[in-house]
XYZ file of C-alpha atoms in Angstrom:
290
model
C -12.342 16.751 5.882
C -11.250 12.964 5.632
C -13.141 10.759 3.200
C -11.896 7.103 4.567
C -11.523 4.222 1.999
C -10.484 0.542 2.291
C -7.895 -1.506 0.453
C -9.030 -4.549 -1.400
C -7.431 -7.190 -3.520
C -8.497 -6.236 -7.334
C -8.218 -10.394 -8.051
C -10.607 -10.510 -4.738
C -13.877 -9.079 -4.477
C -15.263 -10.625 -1.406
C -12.921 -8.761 0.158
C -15.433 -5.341 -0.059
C -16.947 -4.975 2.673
C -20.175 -3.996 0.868
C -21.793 -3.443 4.534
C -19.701 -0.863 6.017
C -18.831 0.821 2.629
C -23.105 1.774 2.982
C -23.167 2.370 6.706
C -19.693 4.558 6.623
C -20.147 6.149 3.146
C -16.304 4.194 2.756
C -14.404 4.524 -0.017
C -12.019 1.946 -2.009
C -8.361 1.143 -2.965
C -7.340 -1.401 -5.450
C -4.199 -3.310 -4.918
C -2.359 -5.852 -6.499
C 0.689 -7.085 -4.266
C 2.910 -8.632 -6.574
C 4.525 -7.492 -10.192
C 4.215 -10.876 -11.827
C 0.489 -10.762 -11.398
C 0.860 -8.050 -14.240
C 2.738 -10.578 -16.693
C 0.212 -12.152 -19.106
C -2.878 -11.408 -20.760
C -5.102 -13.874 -18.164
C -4.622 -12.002 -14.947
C -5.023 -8.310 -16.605
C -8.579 -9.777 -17.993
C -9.308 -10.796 -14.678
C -8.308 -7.532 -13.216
C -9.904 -5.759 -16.115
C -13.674 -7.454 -15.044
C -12.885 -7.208 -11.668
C -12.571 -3.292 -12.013
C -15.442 -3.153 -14.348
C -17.633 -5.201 -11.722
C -16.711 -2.867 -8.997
C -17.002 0.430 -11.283
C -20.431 -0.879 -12.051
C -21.646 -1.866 -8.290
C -19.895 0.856 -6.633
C -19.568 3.074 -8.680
C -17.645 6.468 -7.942
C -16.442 4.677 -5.113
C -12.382 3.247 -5.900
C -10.702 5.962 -6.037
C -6.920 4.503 -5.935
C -4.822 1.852 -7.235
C -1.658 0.827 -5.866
C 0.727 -0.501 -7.806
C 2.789 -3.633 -6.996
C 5.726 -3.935 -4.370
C 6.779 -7.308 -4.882
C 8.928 -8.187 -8.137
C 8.659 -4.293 -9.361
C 12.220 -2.457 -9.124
C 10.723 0.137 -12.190
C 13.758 2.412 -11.955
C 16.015 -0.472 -12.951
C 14.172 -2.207 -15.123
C 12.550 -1.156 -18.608
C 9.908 -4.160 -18.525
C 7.946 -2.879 -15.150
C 8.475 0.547 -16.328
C 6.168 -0.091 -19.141
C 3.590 -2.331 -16.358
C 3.395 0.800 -14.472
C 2.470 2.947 -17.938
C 0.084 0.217 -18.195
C -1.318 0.010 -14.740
C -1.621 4.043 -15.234
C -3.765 3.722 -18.403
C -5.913 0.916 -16.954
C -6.350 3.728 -13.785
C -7.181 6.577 -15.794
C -9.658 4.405 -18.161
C -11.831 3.660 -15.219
C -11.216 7.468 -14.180
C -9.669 6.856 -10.850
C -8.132 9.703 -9.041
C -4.742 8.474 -8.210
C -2.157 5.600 -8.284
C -0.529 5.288 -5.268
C 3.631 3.714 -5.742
C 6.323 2.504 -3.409
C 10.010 3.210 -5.033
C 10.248 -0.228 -4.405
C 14.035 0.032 -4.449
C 14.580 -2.701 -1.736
C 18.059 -3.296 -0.895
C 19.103 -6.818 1.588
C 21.319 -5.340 4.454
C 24.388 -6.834 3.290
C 24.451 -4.475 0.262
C 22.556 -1.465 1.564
C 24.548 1.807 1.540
C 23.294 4.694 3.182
C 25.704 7.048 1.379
C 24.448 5.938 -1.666
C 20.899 7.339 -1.195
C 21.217 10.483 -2.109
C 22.110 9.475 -5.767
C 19.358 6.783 -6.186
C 16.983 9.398 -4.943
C 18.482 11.721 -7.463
C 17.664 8.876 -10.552
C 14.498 8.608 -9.300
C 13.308 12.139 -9.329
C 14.982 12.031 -13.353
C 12.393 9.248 -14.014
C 9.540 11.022 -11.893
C 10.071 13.782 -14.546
C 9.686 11.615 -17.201
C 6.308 10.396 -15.640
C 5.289 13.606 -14.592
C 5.316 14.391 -18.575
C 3.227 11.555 -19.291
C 0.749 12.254 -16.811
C -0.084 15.789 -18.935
C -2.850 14.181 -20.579
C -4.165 11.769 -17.746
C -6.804 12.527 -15.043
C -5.119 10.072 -13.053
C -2.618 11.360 -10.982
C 0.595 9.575 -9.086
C 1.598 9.640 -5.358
C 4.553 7.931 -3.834
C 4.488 6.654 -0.556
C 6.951 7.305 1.956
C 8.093 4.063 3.558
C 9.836 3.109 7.028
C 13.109 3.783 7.717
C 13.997 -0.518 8.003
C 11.847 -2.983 7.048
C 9.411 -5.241 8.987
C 12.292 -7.750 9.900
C 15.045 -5.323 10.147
C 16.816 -7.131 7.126
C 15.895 -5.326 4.263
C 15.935 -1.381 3.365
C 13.641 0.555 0.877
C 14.581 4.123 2.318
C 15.002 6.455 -0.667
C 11.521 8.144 0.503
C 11.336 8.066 4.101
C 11.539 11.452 5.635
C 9.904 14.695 4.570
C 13.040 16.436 3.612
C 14.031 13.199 1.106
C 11.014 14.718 -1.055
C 12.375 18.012 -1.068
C 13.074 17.810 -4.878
C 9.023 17.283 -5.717
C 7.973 20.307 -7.337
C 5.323 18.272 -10.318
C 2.157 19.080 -11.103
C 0.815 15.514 -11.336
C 3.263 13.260 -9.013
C 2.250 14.208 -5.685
C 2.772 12.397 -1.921
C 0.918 9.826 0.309
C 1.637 9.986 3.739
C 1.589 6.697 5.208
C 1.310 7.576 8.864
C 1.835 3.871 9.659
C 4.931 3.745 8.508
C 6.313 7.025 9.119
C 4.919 6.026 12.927
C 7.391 2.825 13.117
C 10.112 5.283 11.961
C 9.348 8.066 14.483
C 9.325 5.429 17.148
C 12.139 3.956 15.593
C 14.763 6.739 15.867
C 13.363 7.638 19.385
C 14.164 3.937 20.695
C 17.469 4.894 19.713
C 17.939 8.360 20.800
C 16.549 7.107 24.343
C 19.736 4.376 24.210
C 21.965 6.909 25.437
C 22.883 10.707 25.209
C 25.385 9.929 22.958
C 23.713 8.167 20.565
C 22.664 11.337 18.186
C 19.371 10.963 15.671
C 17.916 13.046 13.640
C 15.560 15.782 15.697
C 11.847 15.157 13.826
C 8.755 15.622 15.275
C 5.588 13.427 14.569
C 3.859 16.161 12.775
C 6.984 17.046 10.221
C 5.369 15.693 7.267
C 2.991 18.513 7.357
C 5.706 20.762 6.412
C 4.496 19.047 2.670
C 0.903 19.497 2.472
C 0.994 21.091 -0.448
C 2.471 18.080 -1.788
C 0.420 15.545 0.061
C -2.838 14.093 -2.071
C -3.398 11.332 -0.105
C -3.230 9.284 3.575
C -2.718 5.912 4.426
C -3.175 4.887 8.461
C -2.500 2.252 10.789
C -0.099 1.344 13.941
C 1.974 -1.473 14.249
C 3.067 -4.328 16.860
C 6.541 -4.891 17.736
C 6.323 -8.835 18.058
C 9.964 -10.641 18.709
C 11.844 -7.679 17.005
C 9.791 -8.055 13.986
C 7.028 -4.999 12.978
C 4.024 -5.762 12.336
C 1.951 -3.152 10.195
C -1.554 -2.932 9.958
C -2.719 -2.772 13.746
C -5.533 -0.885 14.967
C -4.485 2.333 16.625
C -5.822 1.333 19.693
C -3.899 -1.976 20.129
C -0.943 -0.507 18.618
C 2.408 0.637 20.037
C 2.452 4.029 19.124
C 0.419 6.074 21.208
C -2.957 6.365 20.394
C -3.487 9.541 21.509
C -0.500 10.785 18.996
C -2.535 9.385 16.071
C -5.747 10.743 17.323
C -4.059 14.670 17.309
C -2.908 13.948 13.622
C -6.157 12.411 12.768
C -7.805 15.406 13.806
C -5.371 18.057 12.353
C -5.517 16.488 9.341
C -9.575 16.076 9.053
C -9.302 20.034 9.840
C -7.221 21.169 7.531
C -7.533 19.509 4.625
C -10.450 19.687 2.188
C -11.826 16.295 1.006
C -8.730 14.220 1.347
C -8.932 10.383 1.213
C -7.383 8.440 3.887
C -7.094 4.409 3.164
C -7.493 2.053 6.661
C -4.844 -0.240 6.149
C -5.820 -2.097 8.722
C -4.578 -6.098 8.682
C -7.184 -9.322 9.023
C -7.243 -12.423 10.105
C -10.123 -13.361 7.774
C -10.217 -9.981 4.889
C -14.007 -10.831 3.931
C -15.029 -9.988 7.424
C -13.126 -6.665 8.642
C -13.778 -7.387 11.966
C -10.053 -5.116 12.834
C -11.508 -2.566 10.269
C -14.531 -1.676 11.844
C -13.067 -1.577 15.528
C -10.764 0.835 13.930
C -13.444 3.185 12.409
C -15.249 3.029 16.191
C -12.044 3.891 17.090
C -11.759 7.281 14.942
C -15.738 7.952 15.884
C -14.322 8.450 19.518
C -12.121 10.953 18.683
């Protein structure tokens, strides 16, 4: 069964949608967006009280943190290495279930090499061991998301964890998988754009349902659709104004809510206006029809 939870800004509270959380019995997600937010001793207080504030209204209820995306290349760099060890401890302090991390490795198009992939993924999964150590002793666990195969403007690449066989190698007790069906939708639609180009153009055969082949390894969900706006993606669209098909998402939705026991799913589902949720809640109508 699918407990649902909703992203929030740990430097914003107003956006918790204190409302909906009752009515919906939601749940909550913690995010900070950029690394240099973690850099000096006035922001983590702020973070600190923030979590404390929430712990003590809602308490039970934030059950993730995700780490930063912006400014936070860990495997290269020794200094956000010890932010994420930090950002762990702060997690497992408050006793939240899981932190949920990007790899973050994001490469401009000019130097991107595909043939180089295999060998980053291979220095991550050294470091994942490393982490998977630490984690011995913490209640908190860790769960990397997969991410699209291109990013949102089709300039950029973070695609070391994209497909379900690039986690092949994840066999730890305490660093498991979030499936972002979001982005692994953009990436299934994606490769079929392409495959429909031509018969000669030849893509990799997946189906939409592939990253099931992991549950085992899966601890957590994050959904939306996206918009294809002027050859740019844009995430966080409500399944039902999406471009995927709707009806693809609703199957998954459903398989998922079946067969797993009391998993969370996060809505990340984009605003105009984040202290409203006026996209949210048409999107939880949304999964009430199906």
């Amino acid at each position: 069964m699918i407990k649902y939870s909703v992203p929030f800004l740990i430097t914003e509270l107003p956006q918790i949608p204190a409302g909906l959380l009752k009515k919906n019995n939601l749940f909550l997600e913690g995010t900070i967006f950029d690394c240099k937010q973690l850099e000096n001793k006035k922001n983590w207080d702020l973070i600190l009280r923030n979590m404390s504030a929430v712990n003590d209204k809602y308490k039970g209820k934030m059950i993730a943190l995700h780490f930063p995306t912006e400014n936070a290349n860990y495997l290269n760099s020794p200094i956000i290495q010890q932010k994420l060890i930090d950002f762990i401890n702060v997690a497992d302090s408050f006793g939240i279930e899981k932190v949920v991390l990007h790899s973050n490795y994001i490469q401009k198009e000019d130097v991107y090499d595909k043939t180089k992939l295999e060998s980053i993924r291979k220095k991550f999964n050294t470091f994942f061991k490393k982490l998977d150590k630490f984690l011995e002793d913490k209640k908190t666990i860790v769960c990397i998301e997969n991410m699209p195969i291109i990013g949102n403007d089709g300039t950029d690449f973070d695609s070391i964890f994209v497909f379900p066989q690039d986690f092949s190698d994840f066999k730890y007790k305490n660093i498991k998988i979030t499936w972002d069906i979001g982005h692994w939708a953009y990436t299934f639609y994606f490769i079929k754009a392409l495959s429909d180009i031509s018969p000669l153009v030849k893509t990799d055969r997946i189906r939409f349902e592939d990253f099931s082949s992991l549950k085992n390894k899966i601890a957590h969900f994050h959904f939306s659709s996206f918009k294809k706006i002027n050859n740019v993606c844009q995430e966080g669209v409500c399944p039902q104004y999406g471009a995927f098909d709707q009806k693809t998402l609703g199957k998954i939705i459903k398989k998922i809510d079946s067969g797993w026991s009391d998993i969370y799913m996060t809505l990340e589902i984009g605003e105009k206006d984040y202290t409203k949720r006026t996209n949210l809640k048409k999107t939880l109508d949304w999964i009430k029809t199906i």
